[in-house]
Each structure stands twice: as structure tokens, then as C-alpha cells.
């Protein structure tokens, strides 16, 4: 009996429910309008076909459906009735026509209310952030923190950069917080079943120190922001297998989650957004992202670098990393103390950096 009850409970789960409100919030306005018009047009065609099938006429079915112009006009009449601007005239003694006309009238009464609800949901469903398509992985010394970069000048450790920006021109966002989590599946030591694990990852704070979250007081419109996530291990190829002391060699379904929470000025509402990066699905790339060049005398949308926002820095012609520091801490392109070209051959034939 206990086995039967257990089996019955397992068949009753999982229980899912789709939230129409949040499904609508996740669609664009253009997509919602097209889907609504498509649904109404499809319903109109079905009602027109049913209307033609059930009408009292001496013509045969072939003759009725061969009159394409009449079917098209009838579909347009049903569509107008479906949006509440027209009415159908059913045959008095036809129950089918009365039913179809009622469906069209009810649709015409509900469609404006549904469209208004869609507009209201989209109006208050704020998703102000646009994410860079992939998370870039480069050497730790490429991070935009002088102290952190100097400490890792002689290290092969890598760092993950996740970038985003506020896409609203007239929306001020403040008190932005970013956190990073790692999600992976591993076998349970108890019975070998797969278990979902989550690990809170450290990110670099405003001082370039590892912390639980990154905080920004304000988010300028259009300006890109970067969440730096130390790997604390070298990454020479993808997918990487170590991050912040966690060995992912035996893990499955590894994903990195970056979550943003903030408040809006004026509206006083809280906004949240998140992005999942799948380790096995090509959501990571090796290389440093292309930076933007801020020009305060120009609008942010005219800053140089937007066209390559999703790109990576190109390698130098000599094959060296464009941001690679010298092991002695000097600029690799700086002139030598003796005034010679740093890449010029020595008169004695020796390597200038030997």
C-alpha cells in the first residue's frame, strides 16, 4: 500500500503553472501586437469557415468555398466584430450562426480589455538592462583595478567579465547591486542521484577586492558596467574546470548566474534582472572585451566602441596579448633607457629582452 501511495504521489508531481502576466512581461510590444492580431485573424477565418458551412444556401459546398472574395470579405467582417467595431447578422433560424455571432461579439467585448491589460503589464514590467552576449575570460591583470592588476601581474590566473548597460534614456537607476552564483549538478554521495548545488561566488568590489557583491551608487544611462568575477585559476581553454576553489571536472549542467537589483528614481520601484551563462553552450569566450571610449562632450550613444560591444580585442601583429604587462612591470612598448627601439635587434645579435 505504501508503494502504491508513493507511486501515486510521484505521478502528481511536479505541478507547474504558467503565469500569463510574467509571460506577457517577457515579450516585446511588437511581438504581443502581432500575436494578438494573428490570433484574432485566425479566429476570424475559423468563424468565417463555420459560417459558410452552416449557412442556408442553394449553392454546393464547392461553389461556396470557391468564392474566395466572399470568404475574404466575410473574414474581415468577423475580424471587425472581433475587435468590437462591427456586428454579424446571423440567419434567424440558424443556431450555428447565432452561436458564431455570439462568439464574435464576446471576443469584441474582451479584446479591448485584454489589449489594455497587455499595455499596463508592459508599462510596469521594467527590464532596463542590456547584457553583452557572452562573458569574456581574460588574465586577472586585465581587470580595471590598478591594485588588483598589479598584484596579479605575474599570475596566470583568469577573471570573468560580465558587462551590461541601462538602455532607458529617461530612467535613472540607483543603488545597483550585482551578485554571482554558480549552479552545477553532481552525484549524491548517498545514493548516486544527481543533486543541484549552488555556490556564491566572490566578485570584485569598488576597491578591486573580492566581496559578496558589487555596489554602484548610480547607473548612468547607456554607460557600460562590468562585474568582475575572479576565477582564481588559469583558463587556457574552454570549458574551464576550476573556479574559486571548486573543481568542476565531475559536474554537469554548470551555469553562472549574475543577478542585478536596483531602484528607480521617480517611480520608486525596485527592478531586478539576471543572466544565465551556460558553460557548455558557448556563453563564454577567451579574450578581453572591446572597451568603450567615454567622451563627455558627446552623447553616450556616440561613444566609440559600441559597434564592437560584443566583440573581443584583436591580438597584436606580433602575437602578443595587447594588454600583456612586462614581467618586469614595464610597458612593453616603452622606449628603452638607452633610447633604442625595444623590439630592435641588438648590435651584438642578442635578444634585447634577454
CSV table of C-alpha atoms in Angstrom, one decimal:
chain,number,residue,atom,x,y,z
A,1,UNK,CA,0.0,0.0,0.0
A,2,UNK,CA,2.8,2.4,0.9
A,3,UNK,CA,4.4,1.7,-2.5
A,4,UNK,CA,1.1,2.5,-4.3
A,5,UNK,CA,0.7,5.7,-2.4
A,6,UNK,CA,4.3,6.7,-3.1
A,7,UNK,CA,3.8,5.9,-6.8
A,8,UNK,CA,0.6,8.0,-6.8
A,9,UNK,CA,2.3,11.0,-5.3
A,10,UNK,CA,5.1,10.8,-7.8
A,11,UNK,CA,2.6,10.9,-10.7
A,12,UNK,CA,1.0,14.0,-9.1
A,13,UNK,CA,4.3,15.9,-9.3
A,14,UNK,CA,5.8,18.2,-10.4
A,15,UNK,CA,2.9,20.7,-10.5
A,16,UNK,CA,3.6,23.6,-12.8
A,17,UNK,CA,1.7,26.7,-13.5
A,18,UNK,CA,2.3,29.3,-16.2
A,19,UNK,CA,1.9,32.9,-15.2
A,20,UNK,CA,0.3,34.7,-18.1
A,21,UNK,CA,1.3,38.1,-16.6
A,22,UNK,CA,5.0,37.3,-16.5
A,23,UNK,CA,4.8,35.6,-19.9
A,24,UNK,CA,3.4,38.8,-21.3
A,25,UNK,CA,6.1,40.8,-19.5
A,26,UNK,CA,8.8,38.8,-21.2
A,27,UNK,CA,7.6,39.5,-24.7
A,28,UNK,CA,8.2,42.7,-26.7
A,29,UNK,CA,5.3,45.1,-27.5
A,30,UNK,CA,5.7,44.3,-31.3
A,31,UNK,CA,5.5,40.6,-30.6
A,32,UNK,CA,2.4,40.9,-28.5
A,33,UNK,CA,0.6,43.1,-31.0
A,34,UNK,CA,1.5,40.7,-33.8
A,35,UNK,CA,0.4,37.7,-31.8
A,36,UNK,CA,-2.9,39.3,-30.8
A,37,UNK,CA,-3.7,40.3,-34.4
A,38,UNK,CA,-2.7,36.8,-35.6
A,39,UNK,CA,-4.9,35.2,-33.0
A,40,UNK,CA,-7.9,37.4,-34.0
A,41,UNK,CA,-7.3,36.8,-37.7
A,42,UNK,CA,-7.1,33.1,-37.1
A,43,UNK,CA,-10.3,33.1,-35.1
A,44,UNK,CA,-12.0,35.2,-37.8
A,45,UNK,CA,-11.1,32.7,-40.5
A,46,UNK,CA,-12.4,29.8,-38.4
A,47,UNK,CA,-15.7,31.6,-37.8
A,48,UNK,CA,-16.0,32.5,-41.5
A,49,UNK,CA,-15.5,28.9,-42.5
A,50,UNK,CA,-18.0,27.7,-39.9
A,51,UNK,CA,-20.4,30.4,-41.1
A,52,UNK,CA,-20.1,29.3,-44.7
A,53,UNK,CA,-20.5,25.6,-43.8
A,54,UNK,CA,-23.8,26.2,-41.8
A,55,UNK,CA,-25.4,28.9,-44.0
A,56,UNK,CA,-28.7,28.0,-45.8
A,57,UNK,CA,-27.8,28.3,-49.5
A,58,UNK,CA,-28.7,26.5,-52.7
A,59,UNK,CA,-25.1,26.5,-53.7
A,60,UNK,CA,-22.9,23.5,-53.2
A,61,UNK,CA,-20.0,23.4,-50.8
A,62,UNK,CA,-17.5,23.6,-53.7
A,63,UNK,CA,-19.3,26.7,-55.0
A,64,UNK,CA,-19.3,28.4,-51.6
A,65,UNK,CA,-15.6,27.8,-50.9
A,66,UNK,CA,-14.5,28.6,-54.4
A,67,UNK,CA,-15.8,32.2,-54.0
A,68,UNK,CA,-12.5,33.5,-52.4
A,69,UNK,CA,-13.6,37.1,-52.5
A,70,UNK,CA,-16.7,36.4,-50.4
A,71,UNK,CA,-14.8,34.3,-47.9
A,72,UNK,CA,-12.2,37.1,-47.6
A,73,UNK,CA,-14.9,39.8,-47.1
A,74,UNK,CA,-16.7,37.6,-44.5
A,75,UNK,CA,-13.4,37.1,-42.6
A,76,UNK,CA,-12.8,40.8,-42.5
A,77,UNK,CA,-16.4,41.3,-41.2
A,78,UNK,CA,-15.8,38.7,-38.5
A,79,UNK,CA,-12.4,40.4,-37.6
A,80,UNK,CA,-14.2,43.8,-37.2
A,81,UNK,CA,-16.8,42.1,-35.0
A,82,UNK,CA,-13.9,40.5,-33.0
A,83,UNK,CA,-12.4,43.9,-32.2
A,84,UNK,CA,-15.8,45.4,-31.3
A,85,UNK,CA,-16.3,47.7,-34.3
A,86,UNK,CA,-18.9,45.7,-36.2
A,87,UNK,CA,-21.6,43.1,-35.7
A,88,UNK,CA,-22.5,40.0,-37.6
A,89,UNK,CA,-26.1,39.4,-38.9
A,90,UNK,CA,-26.9,35.7,-38.3
A,91,UNK,CA,-29.7,33.9,-40.0
A,92,UNK,CA,-32.7,34.0,-37.7
A,93,UNK,CA,-33.4,30.2,-37.8
A,94,UNK,CA,-29.7,29.1,-37.7
A,95,UNK,CA,-28.5,28.1,-34.2
A,96,UNK,CA,-25.0,27.8,-35.6
A,97,UNK,CA,-24.9,31.3,-36.9
A,98,UNK,CA,-26.3,32.6,-33.6
A,99,UNK,CA,-23.5,30.8,-31.8
A,100,UNK,CA,-20.8,32.1,-34.1
A,101,UNK,CA,-22.1,35.6,-33.9
A,102,UNK,CA,-22.1,35.4,-30.1
A,103,UNK,CA,-18.5,34.2,-30.1
A,104,UNK,CA,-17.5,37.1,-32.3
A,105,UNK,CA,-19.4,39.6,-30.1
A,106,UNK,CA,-17.9,38.3,-26.8
A,107,UNK,CA,-14.5,38.4,-28.4
A,108,UNK,CA,-15.2,42.0,-29.4
A,109,UNK,CA,-16.0,42.9,-25.8
A,110,UNK,CA,-13.0,41.1,-24.3
A,111,UNK,CA,-10.3,42.1,-26.9
A,112,UNK,CA,-10.1,45.8,-25.9
A,113,UNK,CA,-9.8,44.8,-22.2
A,114,UNK,CA,-7.1,42.2,-23.0
A,115,UNK,CA,-5.1,44.7,-25.0
A,116,UNK,CA,-5.4,47.3,-22.3
A,117,UNK,CA,-4.1,44.7,-19.8
A,118,UNK,CA,-1.2,43.9,-22.0
A,119,UNK,CA,-0.3,47.6,-22.3
A,120,UNK,CA,-0.5,48.0,-18.5
A,121,UNK,CA,1.6,44.9,-17.8
A,122,UNK,CA,4.3,46.1,-20.3
A,123,UNK,CA,4.2,49.6,-18.9
A,124,UNK,CA,5.2,48.5,-15.4
A,125,UNK,CA,7.4,45.5,-16.4
A,126,UNK,CA,10.8,47.2,-16.3
A,127,UNK,CA,13.8,45.4,-17.6
A,128,UNK,CA,16.2,48.3,-18.1
A,129,UNK,CA,19.5,46.3,-18.6
A,130,UNK,CA,21.0,45.0,-21.9
A,131,UNK,CA,23.6,42.3,-21.4
A,132,UNK,CA,26.7,41.6,-23.5
A,133,UNK,CA,26.1,38.4,-25.4
A,134,UNK,CA,28.9,36.4,-23.8
A,135,UNK,CA,31.0,36.5,-20.7
A,136,UNK,CA,34.7,37.2,-21.5
A,137,UNK,CA,37.6,35.4,-19.8
A,138,UNK,CA,41.0,37.1,-19.7
A,139,UNK,CA,44.0,37.3,-17.5
A,140,UNK,CA,43.4,38.6,-14.0
A,141,UNK,CA,45.8,41.6,-14.6
A,142,UNK,CA,43.4,42.9,-17.3
A,143,UNK,CA,40.8,43.9,-14.7
A,144,UNK,CA,40.1,47.6,-14.4
A,145,UNK,CA,41.5,48.0,-10.9
A,146,UNK,CA,45.2,49.1,-10.7
A,147,UNK,CA,45.9,47.5,-7.4
A,148,UNK,CA,44.3,44.1,-8.3
A,149,UNK,CA,46.1,44.3,-11.7
A,150,UNK,CA,49.5,44.9,-10.1
A,151,UNK,CA,49.0,42.1,-7.6
A,152,UNK,CA,48.3,39.7,-10.5
A,153,UNK,CA,50.9,41.0,-13.0
A,154,UNK,CA,53.0,37.8,-12.6
A,155,UNK,CA,50.0,35.4,-12.3
A,156,UNK,CA,48.3,33.3,-14.9
A,157,UNK,CA,45.0,33.3,-13.1
A,158,UNK,CA,42.0,34.4,-15.1
A,159,UNK,CA,39.0,36.6,-14.5
A,160,UNK,CA,35.5,36.6,-15.9
A,161,UNK,CA,33.9,39.9,-17.1
A,162,UNK,CA,30.1,40.3,-17.4
A,163,UNK,CA,29.0,43.6,-19.0
A,164,UNK,CA,25.7,45.4,-19.2
A,165,UNK,CA,24.2,48.8,-19.5
A,166,UNK,CA,21.0,50.7,-18.8
A,167,UNK,CA,19.1,51.0,-22.1
A,168,UNK,CA,16.5,53.6,-20.9
A,169,UNK,CA,17.2,57.2,-21.9
A,170,UNK,CA,14.8,58.7,-19.3
A,171,UNK,CA,15.1,56.2,-16.4
A,172,UNK,CA,17.5,56.8,-13.6
A,173,UNK,CA,18.7,53.7,-11.8
A,174,UNK,CA,20.4,53.9,-8.3
A,175,UNK,CA,21.7,51.5,-5.6
A,176,UNK,CA,22.6,48.8,-8.1
A,177,UNK,CA,23.9,45.6,-6.6
A,178,UNK,CA,25.4,42.7,-8.5
A,179,UNK,CA,25.9,39.2,-7.2
A,180,UNK,CA,27.2,36.0,-8.9
A,181,UNK,CA,26.3,32.4,-8.3
A,182,UNK,CA,27.5,29.1,-9.7
A,183,UNK,CA,25.0,26.3,-10.3
A,184,UNK,CA,26.0,22.7,-11.0
A,185,UNK,CA,24.8,19.1,-10.7
A,186,UNK,CA,26.8,16.3,-9.0
A,187,UNK,CA,26.1,12.8,-7.9
A,188,UNK,CA,25.0,12.4,-4.3
A,189,UNK,CA,27.4,10.5,-2.1
A,190,UNK,CA,24.4,8.8,-0.5
A,191,UNK,CA,22.6,7.1,-3.4
A,192,UNK,CA,24.3,8.4,-6.6
A,193,UNK,CA,21.3,10.5,-7.7
A,194,UNK,CA,22.0,14.0,-9.2
A,195,UNK,CA,21.8,16.9,-6.8
A,196,UNK,CA,21.7,20.6,-7.7
A,197,UNK,CA,24.3,22.6,-5.9
A,198,UNK,CA,24.7,26.4,-5.7
A,199,UNK,CA,27.8,28.3,-4.7
A,200,UNK,CA,28.0,32.0,-4.0
A,201,UNK,CA,31.0,33.4,-6.0
A,202,UNK,CA,33.1,36.4,-5.0
A,203,UNK,CA,33.1,39.5,-7.2
A,204,UNK,CA,35.4,42.4,-7.2
A,205,UNK,CA,34.1,45.4,-5.2
A,206,UNK,CA,34.7,49.1,-5.9
A,207,UNK,CA,38.2,48.8,-4.4
A,208,UNK,CA,39.1,45.7,-6.5
A,209,UNK,CA,38.8,43.4,-3.5
A,210,UNK,CA,36.9,40.1,-3.5
A,211,UNK,CA,33.5,40.6,-1.9
A,212,UNK,CA,30.0,39.1,-1.9
A,213,UNK,CA,28.5,41.8,-4.1
A,214,UNK,CA,29.4,44.8,-6.3
A,215,UNK,CA,27.6,48.0,-5.5
A,216,UNK,CA,27.1,51.2,-7.6
A,217,UNK,CA,25.6,54.3,-6.2
A,218,UNK,CA,24.2,55.4,-9.6
A,219,UNK,CA,23.9,53.9,-13.1
A,220,UNK,CA,24.3,56.5,-15.9
A,221,UNK,CA,22.2,55.9,-18.9
A,222,UNK,CA,24.0,53.9,-21.6
A,223,UNK,CA,27.3,53.6,-19.8
A,224,UNK,CA,28.5,50.0,-19.6
A,225,UNK,CA,29.2,48.4,-16.3
A,226,UNK,CA,31.3,45.3,-15.6
A,227,UNK,CA,31.0,42.6,-13.0
A,228,UNK,CA,34.5,41.1,-12.5
A,229,UNK,CA,34.5,37.5,-11.2
A,230,UNK,CA,37.9,36.1,-10.2
A,231,UNK,CA,38.5,32.5,-11.4
A,232,UNK,CA,41.5,32.1,-9.1
A,233,UNK,CA,42.9,29.6,-11.6
A,234,UNK,CA,44.4,29.7,-15.1
A,235,UNK,CA,42.0,29.3,-18.0
A,236,UNK,CA,43.8,28.2,-21.2
A,237,UNK,CA,40.8,26.7,-22.9
A,238,UNK,CA,37.0,26.3,-22.6
A,239,UNK,CA,35.1,25.0,-20.8
A,240,UNK,CA,37.1,25.9,-17.7
A,241,UNK,CA,37.1,23.3,-14.9
A,242,UNK,CA,38.1,25.3,-11.8
A,243,UNK,CA,36.7,28.4,-10.3
A,244,UNK,CA,37.3,29.9,-6.9
A,245,UNK,CA,38.5,26.5,-5.5
A,246,UNK,CA,35.7,24.5,-7.0
A,247,UNK,CA,36.7,21.6,-9.2
A,248,UNK,CA,34.0,21.2,-11.9
A,249,UNK,CA,35.5,18.1,-13.6
A,250,UNK,CA,32.8,15.8,-12.4
A,251,UNK,CA,30.0,18.4,-12.5
A,252,UNK,CA,27.2,18.7,-15.1
A,253,UNK,CA,24.9,21.5,-16.2
A,254,UNK,CA,27.3,24.2,-15.0
A,255,UNK,CA,25.9,27.7,-15.3
A,256,UNK,CA,26.9,31.0,-14.0
A,257,UNK,CA,24.2,33.4,-12.8
A,258,UNK,CA,24.7,37.1,-12.5
A,259,UNK,CA,21.8,38.9,-10.8
A,260,UNK,CA,21.2,42.7,-10.6
A,261,UNK,CA,18.9,44.5,-8.2
A,262,UNK,CA,18.3,48.3,-8.2
A,263,UNK,CA,15.8,51.0,-7.5
A,264,UNK,CA,14.5,53.6,-9.9
A,265,UNK,CA,14.4,57.4,-9.3
A,266,UNK,CA,10.9,58.9,-9.6
A,267,UNK,CA,9.0,55.6,-9.8
A,268,UNK,CA,10.5,54.4,-6.5
A,269,UNK,CA,10.1,50.8,-7.7
A,270,UNK,CA,12.7,48.0,-7.4
A,271,UNK,CA,13.9,46.4,-10.6
A,272,UNK,CA,15.7,43.1,-10.9
A,273,UNK,CA,17.3,41.3,-13.8
A,274,UNK,CA,19.5,38.3,-14.2
A,275,UNK,CA,21.5,36.5,-16.9
A,276,UNK,CA,22.5,32.8,-17.0
A,277,UNK,CA,25.7,31.8,-18.8
A,278,UNK,CA,25.9,28.1,-19.7
A,279,UNK,CA,29.4,26.7,-19.6
A,280,UNK,CA,28.7,24.1,-22.3
A,281,UNK,CA,26.6,26.3,-24.6
A,282,UNK,CA,29.2,28.8,-25.8
A,283,UNK,CA,28.2,31.6,-23.4
A,284,UNK,CA,31.9,32.2,-22.5
A,285,UNK,CA,34.8,33.3,-24.7
A,286,UNK,CA,38.5,33.7,-24.2
A,287,UNK,CA,39.8,37.3,-24.6
A,288,UNK,CA,39.3,40.8,-23.2
A,289,UNK,CA,36.2,42.7,-24.3
A,290,UNK,CA,36.4,45.7,-26.5
A,291,UNK,CA,36.3,48.8,-24.3
A,292,UNK,CA,34.2,51.9,-24.9
A,293,UNK,CA,35.9,55.3,-25.1
A,294,UNK,CA,33.9,57.8,-22.9
A,295,UNK,CA,33.7,61.3,-24.5
A,296,UNK,CA,31.8,63.6,-22.1
A,297,UNK,CA,31.2,66.2,-24.8
A,298,UNK,CA,29.3,63.6,-26.8
A,299,UNK,CA,26.1,61.7,-26.2
A,300,UNK,CA,26.7,58.3,-24.8
A,301,UNK,CA,25.3,56.6,-27.9
A,302,UNK,CA,28.1,58.2,-30.0
A,303,UNK,CA,30.9,56.8,-27.9
A,304,UNK,CA,33.5,54.9,-29.8
A,305,UNK,CA,33.3,51.1,-29.3
A,306,UNK,CA,29.5,50.4,-29.4
A,307,UNK,CA,29.8,48.7,-32.8
A,308,UNK,CA,32.2,46.2,-31.2
A,309,UNK,CA,30.4,45.9,-27.8
A,310,UNK,CA,30.0,42.1,-28.3
A,311,UNK,CA,33.5,41.7,-29.7
A,312,UNK,CA,37.0,41.0,-28.3
A,313,UNK,CA,40.2,42.9,-28.6
A,314,UNK,CA,42.2,41.7,-31.6
A,315,UNK,CA,45.7,40.2,-30.9
A,316,UNK,CA,48.8,42.2,-31.7
A,317,UNK,CA,50.5,41.6,-35.1
A,318,UNK,CA,53.5,40.1,-33.2
A,319,UNK,CA,51.1,37.6,-31.5
A,320,UNK,CA,51.4,39.1,-28.0
A,321,UNK,CA,48.4,39.9,-25.9
A,322,UNK,CA,47.5,43.6,-26.5
A,323,UNK,CA,47.2,44.2,-22.7
A,324,UNK,CA,50.0,41.9,-21.6
A,325,UNK,CA,52.3,43.6,-19.0
A,326,UNK,CA,56.1,43.1,-19.0
A,327,UNK,CA,57.3,40.6,-16.3
A,328,UNK,CA,59.5,43.4,-15.0
A,329,UNK,CA,56.4,45.7,-14.7
A,330,UNK,CA,57.4,48.0,-17.6
A,331,UNK,CA,55.3,48.9,-20.6
A,332,UNK,CA,56.4,46.5,-23.4
A,333,UNK,CA,56.1,49.4,-25.9
A,334,UNK,CA,58.0,51.9,-23.8
A,335,UNK,CA,61.4,53.1,-25.1
A,336,UNK,CA,64.5,51.6,-23.6
A,337,UNK,CA,66.6,53.7,-21.3
A,338,UNK,CA,69.4,53.8,-23.9
A,339,UNK,CA,66.9,55.2,-26.4
A,340,UNK,CA,66.8,52.1,-28.6
A,341,UNK,CA,63.7,50.5,-30.0
A,342,UNK,CA,62.6,47.8,-27.5
A,343,UNK,CA,62.0,45.4,-30.4
A,344,UNK,CA,65.1,46.3,-32.4
A,345,UNK,CA,67.9,43.7,-32.6
A,346,UNK,CA,71.0,44.4,-30.5
A,347,UNK,CA,74.2,45.2,-32.4
A,348,UNK,CA,75.8,42.2,-30.8
A,349,UNK,CA,72.9,40.0,-32.0
A,350,UNK,CA,71.5,39.3,-28.6
A,351,UNK,CA,67.8,39.4,-27.7
A,352,UNK,CA,67.0,43.0,-26.3
A,353,UNK,CA,64.9,41.4,-23.5
A,354,UNK,CA,67.3,38.5,-22.8
